[in-house]
XYZ file of C-alpha atoms in Angstrom:
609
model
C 8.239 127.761 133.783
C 11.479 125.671 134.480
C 13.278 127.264 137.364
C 17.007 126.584 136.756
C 17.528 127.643 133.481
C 18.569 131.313 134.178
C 21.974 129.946 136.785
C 24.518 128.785 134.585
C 26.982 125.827 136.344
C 29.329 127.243 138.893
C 32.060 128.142 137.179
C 35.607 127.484 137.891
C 37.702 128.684 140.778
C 39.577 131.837 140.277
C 43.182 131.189 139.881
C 45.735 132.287 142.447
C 47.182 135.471 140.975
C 43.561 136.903 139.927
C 42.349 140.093 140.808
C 40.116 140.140 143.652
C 36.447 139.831 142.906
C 34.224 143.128 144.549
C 32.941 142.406 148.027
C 34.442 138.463 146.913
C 31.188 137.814 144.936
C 32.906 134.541 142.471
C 29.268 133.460 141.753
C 26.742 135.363 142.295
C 23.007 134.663 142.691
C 22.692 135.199 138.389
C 25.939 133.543 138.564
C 28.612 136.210 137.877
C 31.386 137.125 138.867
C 32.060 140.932 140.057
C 34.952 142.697 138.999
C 35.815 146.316 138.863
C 36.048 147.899 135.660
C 39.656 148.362 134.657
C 40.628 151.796 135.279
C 44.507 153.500 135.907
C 44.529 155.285 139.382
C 46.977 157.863 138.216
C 44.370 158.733 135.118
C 41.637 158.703 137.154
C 42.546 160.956 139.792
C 44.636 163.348 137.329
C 41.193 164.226 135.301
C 39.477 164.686 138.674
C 42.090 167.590 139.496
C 42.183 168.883 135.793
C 38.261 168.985 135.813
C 37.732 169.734 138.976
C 35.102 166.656 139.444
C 34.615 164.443 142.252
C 37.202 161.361 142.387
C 34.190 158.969 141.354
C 33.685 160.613 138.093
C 37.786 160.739 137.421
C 37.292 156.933 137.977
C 34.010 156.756 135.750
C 36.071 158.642 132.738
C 39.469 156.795 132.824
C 37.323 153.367 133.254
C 35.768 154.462 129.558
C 38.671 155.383 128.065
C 38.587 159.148 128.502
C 42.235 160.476 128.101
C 43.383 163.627 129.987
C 43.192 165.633 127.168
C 40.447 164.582 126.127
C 38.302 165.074 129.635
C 37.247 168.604 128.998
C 35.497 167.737 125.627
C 33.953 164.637 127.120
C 31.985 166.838 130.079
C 31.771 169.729 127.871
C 30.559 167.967 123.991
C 29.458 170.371 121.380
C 27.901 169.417 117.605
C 30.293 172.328 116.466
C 32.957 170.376 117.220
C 32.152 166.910 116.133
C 30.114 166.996 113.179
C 32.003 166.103 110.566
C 31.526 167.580 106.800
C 29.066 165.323 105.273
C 30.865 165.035 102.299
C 33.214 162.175 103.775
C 30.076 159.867 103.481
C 30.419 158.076 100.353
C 27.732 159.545 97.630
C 26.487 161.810 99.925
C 27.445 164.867 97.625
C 25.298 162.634 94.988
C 22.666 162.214 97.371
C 22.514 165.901 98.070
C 22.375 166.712 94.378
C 19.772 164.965 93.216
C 17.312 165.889 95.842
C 17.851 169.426 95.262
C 17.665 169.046 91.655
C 14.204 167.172 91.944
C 13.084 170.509 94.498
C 14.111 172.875 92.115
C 12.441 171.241 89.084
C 8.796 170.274 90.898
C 9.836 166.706 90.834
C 7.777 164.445 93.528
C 9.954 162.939 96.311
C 8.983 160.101 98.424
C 10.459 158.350 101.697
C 10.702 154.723 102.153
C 10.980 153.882 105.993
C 11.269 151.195 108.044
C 8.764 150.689 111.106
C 11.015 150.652 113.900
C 12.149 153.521 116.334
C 15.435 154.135 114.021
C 13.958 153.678 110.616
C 10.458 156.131 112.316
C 12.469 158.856 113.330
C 14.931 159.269 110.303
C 11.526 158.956 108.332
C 10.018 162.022 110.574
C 13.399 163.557 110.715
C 12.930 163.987 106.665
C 9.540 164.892 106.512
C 9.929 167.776 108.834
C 13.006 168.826 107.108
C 11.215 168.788 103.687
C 8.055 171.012 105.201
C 10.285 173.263 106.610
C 11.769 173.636 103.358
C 8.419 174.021 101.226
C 8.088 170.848 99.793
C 5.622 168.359 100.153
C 6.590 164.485 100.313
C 5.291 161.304 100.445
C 6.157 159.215 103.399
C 5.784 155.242 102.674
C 6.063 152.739 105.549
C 5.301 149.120 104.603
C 3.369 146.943 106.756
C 5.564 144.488 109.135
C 2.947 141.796 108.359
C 2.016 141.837 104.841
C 5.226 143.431 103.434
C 8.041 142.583 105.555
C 11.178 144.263 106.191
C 12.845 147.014 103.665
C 11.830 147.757 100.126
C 9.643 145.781 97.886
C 8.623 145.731 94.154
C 5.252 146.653 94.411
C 5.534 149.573 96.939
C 7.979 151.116 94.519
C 5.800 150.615 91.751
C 3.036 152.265 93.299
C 4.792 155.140 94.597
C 6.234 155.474 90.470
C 2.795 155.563 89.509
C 2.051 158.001 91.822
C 4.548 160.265 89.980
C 7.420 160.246 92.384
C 10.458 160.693 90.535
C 13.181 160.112 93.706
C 12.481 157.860 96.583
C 14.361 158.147 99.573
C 15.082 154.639 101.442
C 16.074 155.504 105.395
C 17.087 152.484 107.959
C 16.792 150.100 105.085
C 17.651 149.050 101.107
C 21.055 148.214 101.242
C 20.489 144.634 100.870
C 17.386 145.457 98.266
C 18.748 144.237 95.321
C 15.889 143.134 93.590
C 13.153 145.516 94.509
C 15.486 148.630 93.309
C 16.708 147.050 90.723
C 12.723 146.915 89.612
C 12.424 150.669 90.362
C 15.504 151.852 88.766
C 13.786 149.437 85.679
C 10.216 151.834 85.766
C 12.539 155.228 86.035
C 12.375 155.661 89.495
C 15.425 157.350 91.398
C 16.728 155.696 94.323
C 18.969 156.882 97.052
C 19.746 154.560 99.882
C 20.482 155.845 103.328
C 21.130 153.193 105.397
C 23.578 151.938 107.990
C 23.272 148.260 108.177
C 26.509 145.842 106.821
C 26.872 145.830 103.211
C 27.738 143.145 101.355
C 30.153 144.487 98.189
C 28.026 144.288 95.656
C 25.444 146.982 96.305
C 21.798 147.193 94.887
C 21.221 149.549 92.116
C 20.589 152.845 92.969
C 21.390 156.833 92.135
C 23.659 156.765 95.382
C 23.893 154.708 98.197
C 25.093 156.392 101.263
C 26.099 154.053 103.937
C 28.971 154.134 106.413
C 29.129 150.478 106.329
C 29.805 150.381 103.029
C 33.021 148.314 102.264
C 34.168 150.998 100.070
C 33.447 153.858 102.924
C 36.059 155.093 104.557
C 34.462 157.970 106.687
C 34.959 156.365 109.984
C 31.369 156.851 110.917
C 30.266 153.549 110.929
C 28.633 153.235 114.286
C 25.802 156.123 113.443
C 22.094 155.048 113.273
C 20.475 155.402 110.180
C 18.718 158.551 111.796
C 22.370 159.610 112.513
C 23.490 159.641 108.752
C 19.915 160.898 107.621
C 21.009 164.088 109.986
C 24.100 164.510 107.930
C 22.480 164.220 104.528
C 19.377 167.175 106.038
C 23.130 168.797 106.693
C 24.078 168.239 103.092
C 21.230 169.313 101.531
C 20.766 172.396 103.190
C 24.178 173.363 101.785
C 23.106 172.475 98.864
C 20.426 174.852 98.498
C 21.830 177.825 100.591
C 24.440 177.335 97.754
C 21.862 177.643 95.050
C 19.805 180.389 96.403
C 16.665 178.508 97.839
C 16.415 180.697 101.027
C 16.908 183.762 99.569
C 12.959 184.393 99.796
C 12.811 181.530 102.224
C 13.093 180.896 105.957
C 16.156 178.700 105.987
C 15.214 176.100 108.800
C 17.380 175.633 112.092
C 18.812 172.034 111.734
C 19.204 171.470 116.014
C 15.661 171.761 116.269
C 15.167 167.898 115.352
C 18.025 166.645 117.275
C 15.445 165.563 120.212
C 14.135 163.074 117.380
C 17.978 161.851 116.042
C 18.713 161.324 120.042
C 15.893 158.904 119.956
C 16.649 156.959 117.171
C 20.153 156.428 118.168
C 19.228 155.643 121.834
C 16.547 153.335 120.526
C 18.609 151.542 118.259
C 21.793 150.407 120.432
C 24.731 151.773 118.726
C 27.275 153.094 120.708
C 27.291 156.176 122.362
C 30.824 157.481 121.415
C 31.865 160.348 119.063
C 29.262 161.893 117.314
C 26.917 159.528 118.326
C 27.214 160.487 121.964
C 27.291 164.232 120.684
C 23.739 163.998 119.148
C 22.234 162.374 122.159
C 23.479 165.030 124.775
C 22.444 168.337 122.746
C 18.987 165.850 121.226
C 18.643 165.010 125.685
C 18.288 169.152 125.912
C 16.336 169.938 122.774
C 14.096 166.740 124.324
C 13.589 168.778 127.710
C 11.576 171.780 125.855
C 8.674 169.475 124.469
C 8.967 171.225 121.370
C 7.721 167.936 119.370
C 4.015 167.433 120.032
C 4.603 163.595 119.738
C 7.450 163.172 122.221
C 5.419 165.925 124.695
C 2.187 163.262 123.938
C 4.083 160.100 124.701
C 5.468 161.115 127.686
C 2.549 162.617 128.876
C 0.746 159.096 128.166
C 3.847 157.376 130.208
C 3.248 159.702 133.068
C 6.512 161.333 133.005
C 7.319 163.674 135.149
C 11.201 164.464 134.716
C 13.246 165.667 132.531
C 14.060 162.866 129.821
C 17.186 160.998 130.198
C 18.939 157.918 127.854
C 16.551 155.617 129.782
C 13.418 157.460 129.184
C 14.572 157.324 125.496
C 15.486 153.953 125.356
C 12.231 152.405 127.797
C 9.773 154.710 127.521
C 9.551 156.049 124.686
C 11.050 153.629 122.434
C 8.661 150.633 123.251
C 5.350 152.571 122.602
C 6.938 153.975 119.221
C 7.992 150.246 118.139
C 4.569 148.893 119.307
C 2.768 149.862 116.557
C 5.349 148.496 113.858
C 4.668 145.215 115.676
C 1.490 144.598 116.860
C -0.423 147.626 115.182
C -0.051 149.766 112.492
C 3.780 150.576 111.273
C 3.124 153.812 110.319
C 1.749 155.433 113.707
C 5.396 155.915 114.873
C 6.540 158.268 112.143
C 3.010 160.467 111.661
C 3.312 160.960 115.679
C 6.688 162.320 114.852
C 5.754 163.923 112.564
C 2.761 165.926 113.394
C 2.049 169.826 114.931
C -0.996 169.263 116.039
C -1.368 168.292 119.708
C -4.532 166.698 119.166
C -3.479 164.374 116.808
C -0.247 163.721 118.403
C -2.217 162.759 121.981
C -4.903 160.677 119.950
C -1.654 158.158 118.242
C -0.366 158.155 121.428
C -2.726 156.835 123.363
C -2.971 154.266 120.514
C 0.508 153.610 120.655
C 0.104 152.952 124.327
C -2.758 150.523 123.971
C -0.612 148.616 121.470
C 2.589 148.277 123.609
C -0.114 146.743 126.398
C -1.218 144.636 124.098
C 2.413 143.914 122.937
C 3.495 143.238 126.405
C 0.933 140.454 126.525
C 2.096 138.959 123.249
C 5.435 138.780 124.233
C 5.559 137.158 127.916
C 3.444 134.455 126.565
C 6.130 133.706 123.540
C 8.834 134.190 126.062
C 7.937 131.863 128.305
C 7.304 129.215 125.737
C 10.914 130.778 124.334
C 12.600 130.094 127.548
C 10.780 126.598 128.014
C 12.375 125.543 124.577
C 15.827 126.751 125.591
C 15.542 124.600 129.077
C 14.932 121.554 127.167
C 17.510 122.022 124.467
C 20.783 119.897 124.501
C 22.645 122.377 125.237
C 20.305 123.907 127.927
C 21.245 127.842 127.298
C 24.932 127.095 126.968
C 24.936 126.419 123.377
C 26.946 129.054 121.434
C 23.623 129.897 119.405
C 20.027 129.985 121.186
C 18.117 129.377 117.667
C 14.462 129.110 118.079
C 11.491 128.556 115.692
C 8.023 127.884 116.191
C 4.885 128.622 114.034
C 2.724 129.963 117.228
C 4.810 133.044 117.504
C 4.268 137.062 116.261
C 6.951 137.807 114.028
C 6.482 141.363 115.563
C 7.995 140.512 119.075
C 10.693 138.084 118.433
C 13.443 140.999 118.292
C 12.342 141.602 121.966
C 12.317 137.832 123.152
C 15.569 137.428 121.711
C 17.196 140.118 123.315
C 15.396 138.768 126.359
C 17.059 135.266 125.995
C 20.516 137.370 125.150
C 20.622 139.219 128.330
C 19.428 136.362 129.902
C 20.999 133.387 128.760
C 24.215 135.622 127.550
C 24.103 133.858 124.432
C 23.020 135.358 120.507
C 19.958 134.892 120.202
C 17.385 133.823 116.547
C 14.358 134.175 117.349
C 12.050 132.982 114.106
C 8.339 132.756 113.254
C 7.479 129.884 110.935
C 4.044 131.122 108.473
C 3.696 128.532 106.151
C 6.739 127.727 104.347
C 8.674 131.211 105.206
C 10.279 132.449 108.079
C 10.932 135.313 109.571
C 13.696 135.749 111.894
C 15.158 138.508 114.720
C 18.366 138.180 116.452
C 20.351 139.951 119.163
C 24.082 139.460 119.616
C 26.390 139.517 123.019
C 29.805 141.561 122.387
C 32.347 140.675 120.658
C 30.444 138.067 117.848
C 29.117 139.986 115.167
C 25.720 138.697 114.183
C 25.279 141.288 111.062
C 28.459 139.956 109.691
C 27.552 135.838 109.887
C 23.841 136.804 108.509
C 25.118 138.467 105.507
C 27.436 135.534 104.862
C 24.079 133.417 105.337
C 22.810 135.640 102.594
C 25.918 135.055 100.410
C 26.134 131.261 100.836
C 22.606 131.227 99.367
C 20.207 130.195 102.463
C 18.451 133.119 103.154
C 15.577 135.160 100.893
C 17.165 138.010 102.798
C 18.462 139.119 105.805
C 20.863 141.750 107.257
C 21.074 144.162 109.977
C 25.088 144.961 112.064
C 26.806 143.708 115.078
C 24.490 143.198 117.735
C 21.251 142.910 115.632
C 19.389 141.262 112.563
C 17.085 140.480 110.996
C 16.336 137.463 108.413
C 14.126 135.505 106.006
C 14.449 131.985 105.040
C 12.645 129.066 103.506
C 11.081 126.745 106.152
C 13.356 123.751 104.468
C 16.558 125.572 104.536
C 15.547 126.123 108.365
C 17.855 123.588 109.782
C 20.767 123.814 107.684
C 20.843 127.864 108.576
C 21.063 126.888 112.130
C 24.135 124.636 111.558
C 25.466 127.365 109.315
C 25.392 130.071 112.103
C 26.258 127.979 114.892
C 29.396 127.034 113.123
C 30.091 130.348 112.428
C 29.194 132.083 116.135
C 31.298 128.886 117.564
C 34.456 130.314 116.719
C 33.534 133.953 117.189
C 32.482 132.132 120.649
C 35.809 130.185 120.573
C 36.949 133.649 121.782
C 34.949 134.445 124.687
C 36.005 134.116 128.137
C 33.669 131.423 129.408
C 33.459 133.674 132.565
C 30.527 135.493 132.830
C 31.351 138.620 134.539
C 29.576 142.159 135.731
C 31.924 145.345 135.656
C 31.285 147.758 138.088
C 32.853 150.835 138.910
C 32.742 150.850 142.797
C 31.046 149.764 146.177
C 28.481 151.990 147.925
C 27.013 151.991 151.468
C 23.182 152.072 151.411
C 23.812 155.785 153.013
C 26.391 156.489 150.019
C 23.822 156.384 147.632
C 22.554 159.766 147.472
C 20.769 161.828 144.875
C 23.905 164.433 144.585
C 26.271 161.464 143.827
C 23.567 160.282 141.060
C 23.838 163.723 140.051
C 27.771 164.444 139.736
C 27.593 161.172 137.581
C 25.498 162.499 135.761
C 28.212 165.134 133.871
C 29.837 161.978 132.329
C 26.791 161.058 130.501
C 24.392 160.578 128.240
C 25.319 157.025 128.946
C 24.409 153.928 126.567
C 25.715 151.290 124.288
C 29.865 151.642 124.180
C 29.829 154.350 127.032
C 28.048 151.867 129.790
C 26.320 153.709 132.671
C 27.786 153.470 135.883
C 27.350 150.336 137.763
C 27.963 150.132 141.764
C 27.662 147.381 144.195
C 25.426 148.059 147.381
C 27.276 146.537 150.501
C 25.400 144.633 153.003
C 21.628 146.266 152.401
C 19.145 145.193 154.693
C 15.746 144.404 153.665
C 13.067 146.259 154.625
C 10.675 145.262 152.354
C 10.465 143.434 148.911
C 7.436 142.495 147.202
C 5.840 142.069 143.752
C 5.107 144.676 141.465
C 3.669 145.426 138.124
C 4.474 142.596 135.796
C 7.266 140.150 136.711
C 9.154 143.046 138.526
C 10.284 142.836 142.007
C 10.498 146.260 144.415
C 12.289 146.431 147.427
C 12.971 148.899 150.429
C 16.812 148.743 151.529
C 18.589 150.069 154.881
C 22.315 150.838 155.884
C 23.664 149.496 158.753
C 25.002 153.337 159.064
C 21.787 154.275 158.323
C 19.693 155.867 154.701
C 17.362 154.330 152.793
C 17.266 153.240 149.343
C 14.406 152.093 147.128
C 15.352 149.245 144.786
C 13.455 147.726 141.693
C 14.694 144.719 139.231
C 12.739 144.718 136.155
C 11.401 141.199 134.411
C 12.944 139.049 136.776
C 10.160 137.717 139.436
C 10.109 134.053 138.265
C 13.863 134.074 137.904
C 16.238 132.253 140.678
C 17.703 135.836 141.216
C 13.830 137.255 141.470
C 13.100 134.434 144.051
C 15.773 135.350 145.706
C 14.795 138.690 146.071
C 11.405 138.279 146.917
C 12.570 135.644 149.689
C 14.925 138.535 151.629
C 12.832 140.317 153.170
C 14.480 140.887 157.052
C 17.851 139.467 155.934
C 20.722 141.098 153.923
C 22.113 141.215 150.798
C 25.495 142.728 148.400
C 23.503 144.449 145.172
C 24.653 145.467 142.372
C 22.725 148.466 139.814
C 22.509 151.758 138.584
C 21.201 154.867 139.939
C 18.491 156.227 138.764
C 16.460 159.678 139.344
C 13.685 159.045 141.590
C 11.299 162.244 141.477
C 7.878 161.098 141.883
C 5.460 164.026 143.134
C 8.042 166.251 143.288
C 10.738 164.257 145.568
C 14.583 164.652 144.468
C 15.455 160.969 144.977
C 17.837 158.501 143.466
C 16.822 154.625 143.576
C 18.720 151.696 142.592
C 18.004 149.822 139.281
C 18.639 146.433 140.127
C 20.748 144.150 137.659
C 22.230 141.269 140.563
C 23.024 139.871 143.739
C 24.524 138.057 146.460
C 24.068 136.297 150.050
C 27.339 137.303 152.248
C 27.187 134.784 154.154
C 27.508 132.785 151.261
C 30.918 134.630 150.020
């Protein structure tokens, strides 16, 4: 693999009257440069007296935002508080409705899912809601290969013929137009819950409950689709404690199920603000009593042995749950989900965890041949699009090689599979250019056979001869959302730590601000002048490392992925000298130990500074 793709060209020289870079990394070894995350002193120390938290968390609140009146909420966030009434979703009242009308009259319900993490857990999150209710449904995922992404004709034909009378679409439809139009055509009932961009017409459909919608105005537009299935369970219950249905009837306890809403919204990237952030932290605590037989399995199969945090949700979990959507079958993710039976639950995990080996495989191969095209591009990875096609590659890993190239490159990302004359497409975005928004105007300009998804994701199909004049489409388009960007590639962090200063009670105070994610970033330090003790190969394409203090400690390190990277190389090449690092700190309790190590994300020679 080329070598000197990953270091972009030195930038330029900071100007006079810049802030001072952190321990004066300008250009680091990943070339970046190091800044600390805008925060106001006064705000910062303020909530650390108010809240009576260590000055480092005061920092880590005012650098996100956190106002002082606002502090005791953020350590302290209830559901009670935050969820809103339902009923300011757009057609969710008409959503409601019709469900319970089909319960009450016999009528046959069915889900249509999607097959990854957020469109497998708002699939399970229904199902368990309906058996708790006493009413049997059919769950429908389509196959990623043969059927593609969303709803089709013939799966909604099938499921008519079947005798379902209202079919439930979850992380998907809103862009359907054809395939419900079809339904609504045979007499089928559709309701769409979805959260990906709308375009304003919407597809036919009994109600179509999306906070994206153009028309919405519920403020809730950054929820998961697992997040506004949640809210319509919420709905529906009050529509049938309303109309009697528990009045011989256990009525279920709705919190039981957020460990599964946490996971979709981890899993899917939104950001973890508001309710959001609300439903992770109580869904992090319901995760921590194993009361799902398919989380309990999974981690079991991933060897976990602590108490399930964002990252476990988000890289342990998540991956094995996705794996069979992409390599193996789509519908493992939701029945593991789904089930009581431990048995069962252990069996599809274990198969879960044989496909996300396999898909591991898959996808270094196409991202080394990914990363090899980008090298020998034009623009060599500083094009404002990285658009890639080739007809070699599984259309089930190109989401994850182009968020690969993203973080790597820090570039959007297209990622397509050619089969034939169609091509399937999966893109990641970088903040600030909204790839949902230029795919949808792809759609409307008549070069796509579909395609949608929001800001930092989508997803797309296109004829192989309309290939080319897409690319110039989006590239044009991303240019000026580009146009925008500070060409300055920069890593915020939130303060410098000795090798001694990282301790497992600091890891832990930090802890109080979280669940951190997407939109409430975890904190990031820089580790001063760490000596080397060790650093060596590990795994695949990771590199582990043992670090000392010149005041003494010891810290264990790890970068994920980055071994045949300049900034691996350089890590693997350290040993016995020193070096400025900059990661989280992560929980490190293996047999037993109460440790913290450092996730590695950069670094920096100081003797080159």
């Amino acid at each position: 693999m080329n070598q000197t793709v990953a270091l972009p060209p030195p930038d330029e020289a900071l100007p006079d009257n810049a802030p001072s870079a952190v321990l004066d990394v300008v250009q680091s070894l990943s070339g970046r440069l190091w800044r600390h995350r805008p925060a106001d002193d006064r705000t910062a120390l303020a909530l650390s007296q108010r809240l009576g938290v260590p000055d480092i968390v005061g920092r880590v609140l005012a650098g996100r935002n956190v106002g002082l009146d606002d502090g005791e909420g953020f350590l302290n966030p209830t559901l009670k508080s935050a969820l809103p009434d339902p009923s300011c979703l757009r057609d969710m009242d008409k959503a409601a409705q019709r469900l319970a009308d089909a319960m009450s009259a016999g009528e046959k319900i069915a889900v249509f899912g999607d097959y990854d993490v957020d469109g497998a857990t708002s699939s399970a999150l229904l199902h368990r809601y309906f058996r708790a209710v006493g009413i049997d449904i059919t769950v429908y995922i389509p196959d990623r290969q043969k059927e593609g992404y969303g709803p089709n004709a013939p799966a909604l034909l099938a499921l008519r013929d079947q005798g379902i009378a209202v079919a439930v679409t979850v992380d998907c439809g809103i862009s359907a137009f054809e395939p419900l139009q079809a339904a609504a055509d045979a007499g089928l009932d559709m309701i769409v819950v979805d959260h990906h961009q709308a375009e304003p017409r919407l597809p036919t459909a009994h109600a179509v409950v999306n906070p994206n919608r153009l028309d919405d105005d519920s403020g809730l537009g950054q929820l998961a689709a697992v997040g506004v299935s949640f809210l319509l369970i919420v709905a529906l219950n009050r529509v049938l404690r309303q109309r009697g249905w528990f009045a011989d009837r256990a009525e279920p306890n709705l919190l039981q199920w957020l460990d599964i809403v946490a996971l979709g919204t981890v899993c899917d990237v939104v950001p973890l603000t508001g309710l959001n952030r609300v439903l992770v932290a109580q869904g992090l605590k319901v995760a921590a009593r194993r009361g799902n037989p398919g989380l309990a399995a999974l981690g079991d199969v991933a060897k976990m042995d602590q108490r399930p945090g964002t990252y476990h949700l988000g890289f342990v979990f998540g991956p094995r749950l996705n794996a069979g959507g992409r390599v193996g079958n789509s519908h493992l993710g939701t029945r593991l989900l789904s089930t009581d039976d431990p048995d069962e639950a252990r069996a599809i995990a274990e198969k879960l965890d044989e496909y996300n080996l396999e898909r591991r495989e898959i996808e270094a191969a196409i991202q080394t041949q990914a990363v090899d095209h980008v090298a020998s591009s034009p623009g060599g990875g500083r094009q404002p699009l990285l658009f890639l096609s080739d007809p070699r590659w599984h259309q089930g890993v190109i989401g994850i090689v182009a968020s690969r190239l993203k973080d790597r490159f820090r570039r959007p990302a297209i990622v397509i599979a050619i089969d034939g004359d169609v091509c399937k497409g999966s893109g990641r975005s970088v903040p600030g250019v909204d790839l949902g928004a230029a795919v949808t105007a792809a759609k409307q300009a008549g070069l796509l056979l579909a395609g949608g998804g929001h800001a930092m994701a989508a997803g797309l199909t296109v004829a192989l001869n309309k290939l080319a004049e897409l690319e110039a489409f989006l590239t044009e388009r991303i240019a000026k959302a580009m146009a925008g960007q500070p060409e300055r590639h920069e890593i915020s962090l939130d303060g410098a730590l000795s090798v001694s200063g990282a301790t497992r009670d600091l890891f832990d105070t930090l802890e109080g601000a979280g669940p951190f994610g997407a939109g409430h970033p975890e904190p990031r330090f820089a580790i001063a002048n760490a000596d080397v003790v060790k650093a060596d190969l590990v795994g695949q394409n990771h590199v582990r490392m043992v670090l000392a203090g010149p005041r003494g400690g010891r810290l264990k390190g790890i970068a994920f992925g980055v071994a045949d990277s300049p900034l691996g190389q350089a890590l693997l090449s350290a040993q016995g000298r020193s070096l400025h690092l900059v990661g989280h700190l992560r929980a490190d309790d293996w047999q037993g130990r109460r440790g913290v190590q450092l996730f590695i994300e950069d670094a920096a020679w100081p003797e080159d500074l």
